[in-house]
Short mmCIF file of C-alpha atoms and ligand atoms in Angstrom, two decimals:
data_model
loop_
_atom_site.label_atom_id
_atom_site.label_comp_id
_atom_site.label_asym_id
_atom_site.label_seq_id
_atom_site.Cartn_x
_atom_site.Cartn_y
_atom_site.Cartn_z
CA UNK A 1 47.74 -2.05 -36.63
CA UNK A 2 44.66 0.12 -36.49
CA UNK A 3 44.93 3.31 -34.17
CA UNK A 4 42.88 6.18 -33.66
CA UNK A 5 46.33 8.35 -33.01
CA UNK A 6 49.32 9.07 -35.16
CA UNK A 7 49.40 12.44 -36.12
CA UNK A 8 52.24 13.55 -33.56
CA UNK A 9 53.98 10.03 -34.08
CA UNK A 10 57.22 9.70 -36.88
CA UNK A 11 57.62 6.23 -36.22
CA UNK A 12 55.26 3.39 -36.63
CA UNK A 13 54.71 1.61 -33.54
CA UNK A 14 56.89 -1.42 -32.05
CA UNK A 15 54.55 -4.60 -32.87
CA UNK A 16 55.40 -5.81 -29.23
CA UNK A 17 54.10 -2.62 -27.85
CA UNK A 18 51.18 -2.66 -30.26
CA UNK A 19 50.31 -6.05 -28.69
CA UNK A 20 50.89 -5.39 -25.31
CA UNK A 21 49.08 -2.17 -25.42
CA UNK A 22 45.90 -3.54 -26.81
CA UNK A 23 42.79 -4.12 -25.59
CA UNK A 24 40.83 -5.37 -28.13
CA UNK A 25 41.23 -9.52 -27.71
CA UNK A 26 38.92 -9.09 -24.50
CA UNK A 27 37.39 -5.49 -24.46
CA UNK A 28 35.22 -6.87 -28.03
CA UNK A 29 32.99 -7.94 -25.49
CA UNK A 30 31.73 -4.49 -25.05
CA UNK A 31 30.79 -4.04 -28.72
CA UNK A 32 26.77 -3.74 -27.70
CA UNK A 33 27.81 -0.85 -24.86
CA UNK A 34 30.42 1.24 -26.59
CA UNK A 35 27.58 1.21 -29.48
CA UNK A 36 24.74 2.09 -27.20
CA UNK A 37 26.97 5.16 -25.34
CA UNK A 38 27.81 6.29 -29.15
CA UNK A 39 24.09 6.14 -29.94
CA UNK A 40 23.27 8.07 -26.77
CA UNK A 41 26.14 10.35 -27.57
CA UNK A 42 25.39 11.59 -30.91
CA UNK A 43 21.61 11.75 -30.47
CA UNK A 44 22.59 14.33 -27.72
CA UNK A 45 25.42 15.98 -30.11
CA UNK A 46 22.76 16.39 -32.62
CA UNK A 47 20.24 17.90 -30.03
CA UNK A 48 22.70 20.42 -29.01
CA UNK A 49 23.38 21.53 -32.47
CA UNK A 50 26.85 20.14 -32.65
CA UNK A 51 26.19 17.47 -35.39
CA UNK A 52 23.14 18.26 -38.03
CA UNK A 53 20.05 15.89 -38.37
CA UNK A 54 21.10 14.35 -41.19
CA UNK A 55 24.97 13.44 -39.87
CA UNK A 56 23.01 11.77 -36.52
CA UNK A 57 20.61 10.04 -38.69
CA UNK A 58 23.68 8.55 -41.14
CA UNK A 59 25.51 7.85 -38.05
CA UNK A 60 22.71 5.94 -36.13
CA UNK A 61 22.06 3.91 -38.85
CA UNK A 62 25.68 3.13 -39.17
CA UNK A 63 25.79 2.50 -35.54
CA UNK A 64 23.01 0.05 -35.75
CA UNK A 65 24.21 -1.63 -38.73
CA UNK A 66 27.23 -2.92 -36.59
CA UNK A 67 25.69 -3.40 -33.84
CA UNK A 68 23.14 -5.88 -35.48
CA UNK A 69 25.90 -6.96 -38.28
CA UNK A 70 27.82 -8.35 -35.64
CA UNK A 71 25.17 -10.06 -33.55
CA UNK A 72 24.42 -12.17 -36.83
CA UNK A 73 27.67 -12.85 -37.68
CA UNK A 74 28.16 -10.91 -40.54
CA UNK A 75 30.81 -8.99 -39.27
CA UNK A 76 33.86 -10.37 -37.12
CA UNK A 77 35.63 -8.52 -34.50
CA UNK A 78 39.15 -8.83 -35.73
CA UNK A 79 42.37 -8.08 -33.65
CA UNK A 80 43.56 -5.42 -36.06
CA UNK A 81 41.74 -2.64 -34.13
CA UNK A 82 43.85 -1.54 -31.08
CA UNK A 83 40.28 -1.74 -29.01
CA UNK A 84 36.56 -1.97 -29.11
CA UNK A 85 36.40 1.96 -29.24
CA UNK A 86 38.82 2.17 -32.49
CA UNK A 87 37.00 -0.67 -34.40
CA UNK A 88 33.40 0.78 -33.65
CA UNK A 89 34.44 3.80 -34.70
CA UNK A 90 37.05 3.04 -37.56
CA UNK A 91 34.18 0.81 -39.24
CA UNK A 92 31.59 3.26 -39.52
CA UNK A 93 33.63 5.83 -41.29
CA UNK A 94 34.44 2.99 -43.97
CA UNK A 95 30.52 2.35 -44.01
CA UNK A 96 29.55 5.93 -43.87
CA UNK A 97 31.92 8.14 -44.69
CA UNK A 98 32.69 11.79 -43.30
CA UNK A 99 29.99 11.76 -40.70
CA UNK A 100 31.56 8.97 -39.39
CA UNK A 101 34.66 10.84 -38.34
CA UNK A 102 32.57 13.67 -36.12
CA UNK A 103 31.52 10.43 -33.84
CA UNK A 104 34.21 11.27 -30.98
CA UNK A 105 33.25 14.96 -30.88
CA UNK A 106 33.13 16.04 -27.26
CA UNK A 107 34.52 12.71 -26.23
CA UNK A 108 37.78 10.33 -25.00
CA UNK A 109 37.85 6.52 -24.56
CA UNK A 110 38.32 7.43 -21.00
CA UNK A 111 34.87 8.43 -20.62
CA UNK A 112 33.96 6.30 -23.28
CA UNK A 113 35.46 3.05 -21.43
CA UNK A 114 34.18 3.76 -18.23
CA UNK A 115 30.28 3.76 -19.30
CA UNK A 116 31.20 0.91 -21.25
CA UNK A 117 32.16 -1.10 -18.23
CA UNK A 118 29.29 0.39 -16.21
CA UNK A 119 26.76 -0.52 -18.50
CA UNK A 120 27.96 -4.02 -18.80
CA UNK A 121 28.13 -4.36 -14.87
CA UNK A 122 24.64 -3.02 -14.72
CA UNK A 123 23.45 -5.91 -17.26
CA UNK A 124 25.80 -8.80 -15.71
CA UNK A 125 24.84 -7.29 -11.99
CA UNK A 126 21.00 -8.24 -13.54
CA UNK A 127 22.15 -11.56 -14.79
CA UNK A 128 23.86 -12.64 -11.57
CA UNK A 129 20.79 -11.55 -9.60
CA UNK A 130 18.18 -13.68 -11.38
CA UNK A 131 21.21 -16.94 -11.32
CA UNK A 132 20.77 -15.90 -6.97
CA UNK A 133 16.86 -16.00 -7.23
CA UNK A 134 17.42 -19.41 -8.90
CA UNK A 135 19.64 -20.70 -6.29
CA UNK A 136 17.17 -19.08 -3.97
CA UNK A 137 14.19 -21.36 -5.05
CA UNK A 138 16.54 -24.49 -5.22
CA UNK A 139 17.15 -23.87 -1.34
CA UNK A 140 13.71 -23.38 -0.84
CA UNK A 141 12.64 -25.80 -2.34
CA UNK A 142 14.41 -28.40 -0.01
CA UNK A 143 13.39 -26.22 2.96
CA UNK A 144 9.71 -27.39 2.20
CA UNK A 145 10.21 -30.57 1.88
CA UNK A 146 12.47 -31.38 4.69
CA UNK A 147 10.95 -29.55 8.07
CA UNK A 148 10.66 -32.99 9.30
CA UNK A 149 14.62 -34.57 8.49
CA UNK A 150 16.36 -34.65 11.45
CA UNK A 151 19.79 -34.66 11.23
CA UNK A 152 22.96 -33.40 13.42
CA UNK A 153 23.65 -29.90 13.90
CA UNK A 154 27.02 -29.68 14.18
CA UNK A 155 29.77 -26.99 15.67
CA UNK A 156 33.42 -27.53 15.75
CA UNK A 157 32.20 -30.39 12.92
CA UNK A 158 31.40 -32.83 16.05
CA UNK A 159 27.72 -33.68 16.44
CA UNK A 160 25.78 -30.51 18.81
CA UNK A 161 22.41 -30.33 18.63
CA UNK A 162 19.55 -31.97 16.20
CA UNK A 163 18.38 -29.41 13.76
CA UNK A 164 16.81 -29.89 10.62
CA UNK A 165 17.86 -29.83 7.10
CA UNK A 166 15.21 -27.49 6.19
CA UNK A 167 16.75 -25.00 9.41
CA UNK A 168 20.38 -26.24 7.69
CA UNK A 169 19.09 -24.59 4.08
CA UNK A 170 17.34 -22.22 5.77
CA UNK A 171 20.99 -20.94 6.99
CA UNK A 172 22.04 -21.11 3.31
CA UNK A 173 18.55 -19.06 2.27
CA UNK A 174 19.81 -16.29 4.30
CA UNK A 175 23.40 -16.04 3.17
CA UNK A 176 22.35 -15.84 -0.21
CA UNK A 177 19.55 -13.96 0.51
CA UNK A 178 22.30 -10.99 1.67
CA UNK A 179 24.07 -11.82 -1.17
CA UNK A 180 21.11 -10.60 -3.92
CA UNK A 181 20.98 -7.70 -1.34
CA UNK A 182 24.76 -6.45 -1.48
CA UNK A 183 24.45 -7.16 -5.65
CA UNK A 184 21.44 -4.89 -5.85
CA UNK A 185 22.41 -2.07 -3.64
CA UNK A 186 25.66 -1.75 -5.86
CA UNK A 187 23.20 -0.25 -8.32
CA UNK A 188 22.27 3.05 -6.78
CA UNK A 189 25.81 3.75 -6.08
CA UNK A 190 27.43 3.24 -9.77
CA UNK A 191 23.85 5.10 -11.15
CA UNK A 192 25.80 8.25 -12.74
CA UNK A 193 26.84 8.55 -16.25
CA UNK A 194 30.65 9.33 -17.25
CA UNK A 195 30.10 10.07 -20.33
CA UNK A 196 30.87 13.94 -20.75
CA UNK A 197 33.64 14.00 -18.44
CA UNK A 198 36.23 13.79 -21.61
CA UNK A 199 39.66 12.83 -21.12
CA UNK A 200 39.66 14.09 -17.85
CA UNK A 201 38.38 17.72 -17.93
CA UNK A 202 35.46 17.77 -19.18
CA UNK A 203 34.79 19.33 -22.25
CA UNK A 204 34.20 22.69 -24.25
CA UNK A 205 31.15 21.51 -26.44
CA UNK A 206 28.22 22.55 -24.73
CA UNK A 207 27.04 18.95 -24.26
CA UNK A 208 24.15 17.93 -22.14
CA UNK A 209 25.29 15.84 -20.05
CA UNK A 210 22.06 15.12 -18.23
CA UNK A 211 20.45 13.91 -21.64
CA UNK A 212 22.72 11.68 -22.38
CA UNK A 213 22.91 10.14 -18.99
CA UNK A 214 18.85 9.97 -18.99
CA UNK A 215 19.29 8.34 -22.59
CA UNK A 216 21.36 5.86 -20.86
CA UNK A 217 19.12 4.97 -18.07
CA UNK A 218 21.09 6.41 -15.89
CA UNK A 219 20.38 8.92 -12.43
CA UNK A 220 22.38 11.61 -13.46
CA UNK A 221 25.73 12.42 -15.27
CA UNK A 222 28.98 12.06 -13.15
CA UNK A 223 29.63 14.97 -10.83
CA UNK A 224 33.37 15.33 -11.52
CA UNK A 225 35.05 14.65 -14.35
CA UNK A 226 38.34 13.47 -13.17
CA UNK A 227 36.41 10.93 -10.77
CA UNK A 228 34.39 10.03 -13.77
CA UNK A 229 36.67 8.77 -15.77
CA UNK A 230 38.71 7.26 -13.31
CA UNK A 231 36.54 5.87 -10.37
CA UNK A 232 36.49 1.91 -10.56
CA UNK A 233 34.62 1.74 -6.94
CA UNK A 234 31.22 -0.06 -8.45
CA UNK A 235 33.66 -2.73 -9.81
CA UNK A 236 35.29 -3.39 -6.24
CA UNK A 237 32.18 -3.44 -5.07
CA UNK A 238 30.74 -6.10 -7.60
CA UNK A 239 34.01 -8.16 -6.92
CA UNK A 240 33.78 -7.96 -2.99
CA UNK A 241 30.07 -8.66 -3.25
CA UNK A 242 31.13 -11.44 -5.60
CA UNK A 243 33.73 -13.54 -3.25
CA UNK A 244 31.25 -13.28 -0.66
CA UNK A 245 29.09 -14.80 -2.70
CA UNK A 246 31.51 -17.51 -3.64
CA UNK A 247 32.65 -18.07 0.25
CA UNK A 248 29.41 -19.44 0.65
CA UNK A 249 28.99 -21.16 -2.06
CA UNK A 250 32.41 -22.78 -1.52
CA UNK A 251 31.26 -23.34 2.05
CA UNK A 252 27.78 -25.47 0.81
CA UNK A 253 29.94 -27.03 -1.36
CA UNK A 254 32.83 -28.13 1.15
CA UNK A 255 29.34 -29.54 3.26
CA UNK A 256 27.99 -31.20 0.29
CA UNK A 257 31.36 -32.44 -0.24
CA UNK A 258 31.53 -34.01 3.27
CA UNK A 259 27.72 -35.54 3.00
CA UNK A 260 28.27 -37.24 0.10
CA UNK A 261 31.40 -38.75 1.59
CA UNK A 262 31.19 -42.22 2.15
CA UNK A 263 31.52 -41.75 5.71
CA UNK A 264 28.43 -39.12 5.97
CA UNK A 265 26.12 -40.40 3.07
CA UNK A 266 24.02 -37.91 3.63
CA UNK A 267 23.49 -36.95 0.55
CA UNK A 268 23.68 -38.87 -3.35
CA UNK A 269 25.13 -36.62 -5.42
CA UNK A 270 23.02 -36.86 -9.17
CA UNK A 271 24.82 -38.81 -11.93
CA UNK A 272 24.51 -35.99 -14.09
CA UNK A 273 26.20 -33.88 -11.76
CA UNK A 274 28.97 -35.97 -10.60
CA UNK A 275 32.03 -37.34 -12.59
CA UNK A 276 34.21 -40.85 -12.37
CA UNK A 277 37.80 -42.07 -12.28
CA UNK A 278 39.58 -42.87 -14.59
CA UNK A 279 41.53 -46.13 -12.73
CA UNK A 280 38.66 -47.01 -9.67
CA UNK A 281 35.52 -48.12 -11.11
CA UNK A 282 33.69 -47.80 -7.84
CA UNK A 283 34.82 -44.47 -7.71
CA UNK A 284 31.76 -41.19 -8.16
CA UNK A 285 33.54 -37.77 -7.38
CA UNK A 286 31.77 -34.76 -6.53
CA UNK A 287 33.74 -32.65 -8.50
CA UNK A 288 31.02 -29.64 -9.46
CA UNK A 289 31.72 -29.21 -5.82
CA UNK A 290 35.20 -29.36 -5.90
CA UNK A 291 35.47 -26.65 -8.54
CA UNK A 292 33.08 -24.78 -7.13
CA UNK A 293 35.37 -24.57 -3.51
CA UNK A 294 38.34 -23.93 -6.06
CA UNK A 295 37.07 -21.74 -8.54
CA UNK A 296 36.41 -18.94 -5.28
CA UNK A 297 40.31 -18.78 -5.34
CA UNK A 298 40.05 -16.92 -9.05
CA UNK A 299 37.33 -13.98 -7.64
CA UNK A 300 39.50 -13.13 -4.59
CA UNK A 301 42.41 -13.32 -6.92
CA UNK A 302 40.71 -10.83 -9.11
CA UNK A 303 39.19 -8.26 -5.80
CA UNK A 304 42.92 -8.49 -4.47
CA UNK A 305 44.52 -7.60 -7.94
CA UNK A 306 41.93 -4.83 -8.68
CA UNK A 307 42.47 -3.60 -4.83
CA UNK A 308 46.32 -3.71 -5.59
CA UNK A 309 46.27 -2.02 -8.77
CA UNK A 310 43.86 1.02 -7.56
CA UNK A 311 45.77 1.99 -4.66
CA UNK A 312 48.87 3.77 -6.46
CA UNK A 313 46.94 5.22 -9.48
CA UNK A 314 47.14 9.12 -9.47
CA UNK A 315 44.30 11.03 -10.92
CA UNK A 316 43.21 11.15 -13.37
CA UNK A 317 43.04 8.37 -16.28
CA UNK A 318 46.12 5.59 -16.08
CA UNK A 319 46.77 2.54 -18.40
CA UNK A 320 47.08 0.55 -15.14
CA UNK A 321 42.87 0.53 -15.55
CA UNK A 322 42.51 -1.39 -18.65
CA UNK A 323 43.76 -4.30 -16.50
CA UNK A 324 40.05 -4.25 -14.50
CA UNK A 325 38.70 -5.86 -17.19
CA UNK A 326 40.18 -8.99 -17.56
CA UNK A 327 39.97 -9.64 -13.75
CA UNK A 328 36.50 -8.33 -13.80
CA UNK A 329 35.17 -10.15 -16.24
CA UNK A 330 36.75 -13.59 -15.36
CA UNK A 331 35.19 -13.30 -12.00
CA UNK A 332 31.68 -12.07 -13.39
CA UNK A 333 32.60 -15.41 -15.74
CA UNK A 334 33.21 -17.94 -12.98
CA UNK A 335 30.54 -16.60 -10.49
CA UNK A 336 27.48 -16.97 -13.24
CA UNK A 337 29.16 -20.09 -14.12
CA UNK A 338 29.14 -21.50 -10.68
CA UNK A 339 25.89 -20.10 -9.23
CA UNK A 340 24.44 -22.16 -12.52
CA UNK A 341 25.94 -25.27 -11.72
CA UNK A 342 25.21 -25.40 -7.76
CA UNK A 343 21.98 -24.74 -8.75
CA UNK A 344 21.56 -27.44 -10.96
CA UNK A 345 23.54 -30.13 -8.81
CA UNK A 346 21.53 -29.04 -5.88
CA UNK A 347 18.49 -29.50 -7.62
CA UNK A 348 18.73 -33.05 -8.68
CA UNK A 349 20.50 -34.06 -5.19
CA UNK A 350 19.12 -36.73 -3.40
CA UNK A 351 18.82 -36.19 0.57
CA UNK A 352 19.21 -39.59 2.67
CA UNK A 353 16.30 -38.56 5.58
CA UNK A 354 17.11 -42.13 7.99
CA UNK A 355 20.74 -41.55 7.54
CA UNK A 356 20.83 -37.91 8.66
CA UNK A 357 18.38 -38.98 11.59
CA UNK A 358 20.71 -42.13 12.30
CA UNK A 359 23.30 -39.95 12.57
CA UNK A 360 21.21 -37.32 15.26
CA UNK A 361 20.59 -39.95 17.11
CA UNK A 362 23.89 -41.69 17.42
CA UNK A 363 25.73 -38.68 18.22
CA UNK A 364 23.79 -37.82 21.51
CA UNK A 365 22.68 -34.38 19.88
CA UNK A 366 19.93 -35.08 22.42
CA UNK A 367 21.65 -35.28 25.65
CA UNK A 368 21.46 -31.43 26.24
CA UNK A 369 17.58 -32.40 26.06
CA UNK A 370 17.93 -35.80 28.34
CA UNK A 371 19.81 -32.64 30.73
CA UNK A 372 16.62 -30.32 30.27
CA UNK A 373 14.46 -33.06 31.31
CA UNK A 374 16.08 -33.64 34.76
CA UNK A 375 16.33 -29.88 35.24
CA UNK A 376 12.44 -29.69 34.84
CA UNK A 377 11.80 -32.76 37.32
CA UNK A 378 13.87 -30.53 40.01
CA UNK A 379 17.45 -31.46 39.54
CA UNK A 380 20.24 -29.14 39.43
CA UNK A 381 21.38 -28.03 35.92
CA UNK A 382 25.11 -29.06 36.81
CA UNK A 383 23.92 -32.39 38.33
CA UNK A 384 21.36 -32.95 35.48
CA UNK A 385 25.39 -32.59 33.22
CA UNK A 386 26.86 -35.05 35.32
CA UNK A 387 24.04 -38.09 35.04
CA UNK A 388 23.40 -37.43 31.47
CA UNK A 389 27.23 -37.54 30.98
CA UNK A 390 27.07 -40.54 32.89
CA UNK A 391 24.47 -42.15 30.69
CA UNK A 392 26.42 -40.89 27.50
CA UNK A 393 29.46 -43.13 28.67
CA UNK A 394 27.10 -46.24 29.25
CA UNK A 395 25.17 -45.53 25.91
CA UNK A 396 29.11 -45.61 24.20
CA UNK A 397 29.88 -48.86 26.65
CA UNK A 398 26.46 -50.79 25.06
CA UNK A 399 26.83 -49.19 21.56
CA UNK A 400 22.98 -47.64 21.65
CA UNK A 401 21.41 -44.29 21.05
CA UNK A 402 20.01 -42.88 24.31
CA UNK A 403 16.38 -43.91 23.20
CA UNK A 404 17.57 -47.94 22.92
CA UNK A 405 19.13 -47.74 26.62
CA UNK A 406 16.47 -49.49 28.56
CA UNK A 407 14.72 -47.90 31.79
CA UNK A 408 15.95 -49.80 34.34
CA UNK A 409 20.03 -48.49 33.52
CA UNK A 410 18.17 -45.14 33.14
CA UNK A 411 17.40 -45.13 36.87
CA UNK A 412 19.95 -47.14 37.81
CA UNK A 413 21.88 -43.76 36.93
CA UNK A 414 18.70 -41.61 38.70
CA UNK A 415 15.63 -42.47 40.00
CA UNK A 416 13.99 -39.16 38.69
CA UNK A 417 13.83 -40.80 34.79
CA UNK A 418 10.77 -42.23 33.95
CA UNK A 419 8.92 -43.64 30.84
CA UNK A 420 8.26 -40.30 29.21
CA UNK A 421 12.10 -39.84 28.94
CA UNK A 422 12.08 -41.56 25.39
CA UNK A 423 9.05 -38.72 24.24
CA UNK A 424 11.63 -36.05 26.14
CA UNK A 425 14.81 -37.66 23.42
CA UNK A 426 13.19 -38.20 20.62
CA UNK A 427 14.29 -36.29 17.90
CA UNK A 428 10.96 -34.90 16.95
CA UNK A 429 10.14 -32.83 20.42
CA UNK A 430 13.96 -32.36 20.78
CA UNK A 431 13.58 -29.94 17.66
CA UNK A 432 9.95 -28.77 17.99
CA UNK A 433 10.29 -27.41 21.45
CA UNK A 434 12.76 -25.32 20.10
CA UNK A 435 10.11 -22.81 18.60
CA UNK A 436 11.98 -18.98 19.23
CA UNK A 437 12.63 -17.02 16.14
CA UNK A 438 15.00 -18.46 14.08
CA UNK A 439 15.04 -21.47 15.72
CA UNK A 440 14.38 -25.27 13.84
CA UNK A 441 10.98 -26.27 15.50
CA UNK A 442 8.40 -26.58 12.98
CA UNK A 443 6.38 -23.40 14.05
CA UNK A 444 8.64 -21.35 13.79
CA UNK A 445 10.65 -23.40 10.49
CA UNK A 446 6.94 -22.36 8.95
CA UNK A 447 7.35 -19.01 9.92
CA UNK A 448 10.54 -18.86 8.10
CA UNK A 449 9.30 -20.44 5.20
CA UNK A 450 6.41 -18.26 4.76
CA UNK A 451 8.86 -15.24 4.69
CA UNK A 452 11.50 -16.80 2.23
CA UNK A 453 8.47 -17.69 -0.21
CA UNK A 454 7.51 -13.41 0.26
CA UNK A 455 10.95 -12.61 -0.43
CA UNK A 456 11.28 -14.43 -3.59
CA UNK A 457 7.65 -13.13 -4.88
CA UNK A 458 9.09 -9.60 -4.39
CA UNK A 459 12.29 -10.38 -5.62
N1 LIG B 1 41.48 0.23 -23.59
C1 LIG B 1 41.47 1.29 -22.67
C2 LIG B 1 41.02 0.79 -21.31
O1 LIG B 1 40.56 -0.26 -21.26
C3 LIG B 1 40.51 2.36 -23.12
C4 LIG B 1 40.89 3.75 -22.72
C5 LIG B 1 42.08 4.21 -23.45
N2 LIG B 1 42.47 5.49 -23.05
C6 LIG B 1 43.71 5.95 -23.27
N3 LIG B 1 43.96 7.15 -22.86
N4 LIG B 1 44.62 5.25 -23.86
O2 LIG B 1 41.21 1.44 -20.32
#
């Protein structure tokens, strides 16, 4: 047992309590943060007279050696230490000596924790974002090559309209595409520096706070110190931003699921990507998927926990706040993890264009056009609804798409059908006449994909 405290204490503490109490089994992760903030710290104590040259040089140097120690191994993070804080600072005394005490001058783990955690959001926030970008290109990069695979649009998961896959990705694109948005605006609002704000009251060292924060990288320092230490808002909003980013990645992957069905066979999942069974030979699970849907379960499990455990904490500095991390960093975990994956399974997919445009066709995605086409030789939209339906039922009755039904049962349903009602079905004007903004014809699918390839450039 390694603590900081003691002094007021006659009795050792209960090893159960020790254990439950600490922090350090999952906090070590923050050894390159709680050494930067202590860098930052004392180069400011040292500035404002409070330490001397010489004690900020020994302690720097100190600092460093850990940091760097511990990168290469040399020195292991052991439990002993109650948390990251304690073992930083309780092994630079033993390596320096008496300057090594005068490190928490002007300073609590409560401030001291919560830059930790913000600097390692704003480095994992960074992360995440360039994992999105990748995911970004992937979808992209089917969008390009797929503005000409037809395939069902669906609603209700019943065949609707033909689209194509590029407009299906291109659906993805923008989800995504508000995802890296919500990640990066996160930044300006968690851009303040706690450090400073002490335990919860600030301090009487005349520290400069705004030195320290600009050391940091940081806007500005914290503008109250009680909110400082205890304000955990940047981490809800990481973990919201976070299981919206896993809904839709558990909603491509419930698709991609479904397409690679043997039903659908829309899609052939990579063999690198996908995984067998143990008793069915024939069997080739998409289970990157499958983990992908379940793993979004563990990041709304962590939002709703962190939500739960907020909402009864008075100000300023509670215990109940150490638990952020775990959740926190288990999400940050499984998001990078998944985002990676996706990526990498949608990369090496394999897209099955005639079976997709098989599938348009068979599902009469085109009868709203076969309706259109009646309505523009003078028919009445209802009664265009009614013959098409009509010619639906026959198409069912003879087992053909509507462009194998012959002529003459075309006009045997109306006379106003002529030979240019195959162009009118085909799949190719069905989607190009649909040109508008947004929409899947290939205009306006270039359009799109002329702005996606900006947005990445500037990303
Ligand atoms: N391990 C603690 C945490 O994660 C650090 C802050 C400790 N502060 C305290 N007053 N005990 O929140």
């Amino acid at each position: 047992m390694a603590q900081l405290w003691g002094g007021r204490f006659t009795k050792e503490t209960d090893q159960l309590v020790y254990n439950f109490n600490a922090s350090i089994s999952f906090d070590k992760r923050f050894y390159a943060q709680d050494i930067r903030g202590s860098i930052a710290h004392v180069m400011m104590l040292a500035r404002q007279g409070i330490l001397t040259d010489l004690e900020k040089e020994k302690i720097v140097e100190g600092l460093e050696g850990i940091l760097s120690d511990v990168e290469n191994g040399k020195l292991e993070i052991t439990h002993q230490y109650e948390d990251i804080h304690s073992f930083v600072e309780a092994t630079l005394t033993e390596r320096i000596g008496e300057p090594g005490k005068k490190l928490h001058t002007g300073r609590s783990r409560n401030d001291q924790v919560a830059l930790d955690m913000k600097l390692y959001v704003r480095d994992e926030v960074h992360m995440l974002n360039q994992l999105v970008k990748e995911l970004l290109q992937a979808v992209l990069k089917v969008m390009e090559e797929h503005v000409d695979t037809y395939m069902p649009g669906f609603t209700h998961l019943q065949k609707a309209q033909p689209v194509t896959l590029a407009h299906h990705m291109g659906a993805y694109f923008e989800m995504f595409r508000r995802d890296h948005e919500r990640l990066k605006s996160i930044y300006g609002r968690m851009d303040t520096c706690p450090l400073g704000s002490g335990a919860l009251a600030g301090t009487t060292y005349p520290l400069d706070r705004d030195y320290t924060a600009s050391l940091l990288g940081f806007e500005g320092p914290t503008r109250n110190s009680m909110d400082g230490v205890s304000d955990r808002d940047y981490l809800l909003e990481l973990l919201s931003a976070l299981s919206i980013l896993m809904m839709h990645l558990s909603r491509f992957s419930e698709e991609v699921i479904i397409w690679n069905s043997n039903e659908y066979q829309f899609v052939e999942i990579d063999d690198a990507y996908s995984t067998g069974s143990s008793i069915m030979p024939q069997k080739k699970n998409p289970d990157i998927a499958e983990l992908v849907r379940g793993k979004t379960g563990r990041v709304y499990g962590a939002l709703n926990a962190l939500l739960v455990a907020m909402k009864g904490i008075p100000l300023a500095y509670n215990k109940d706040m150490q638990e952020d991390k775990e959740w926190a960093f288990d999400a940050i975990d499984t998001a990078k993890g998944c985002l990676a994956l996706f990526t990498g399974m949608l990369r090496t997919m394999h897209f099955k264009k005639e079976r997709m445009e098989d599938s348009a066709k068979h599902g009469f995605t085109n009868a709203t056009d076969a309706a259109d086409y009646l309505v523009n030789h003078g028919v009445a939209f209802r009664d265009a609804h009614g013959i098409v339906g009509r010619l639906v039922l026959l198409c069912i009755e003879k087992d053909v798409a509507l462009d194998e039904l012959p002529l003459e049962e075309y006009q045997k349903i109306s006379p106003v059908f002529e030979e240019d009602i195959y162009e009118a079905v085909s799949m190719e004007t069905c989607v190009n006449k649909r040109v508008t903004a947004g929409a899947p014809g290939r205009d306006a699918m270039e359009r799109e994909i002329t702005a996606c390839r900006k947005y990445l450039g500037e990303y």
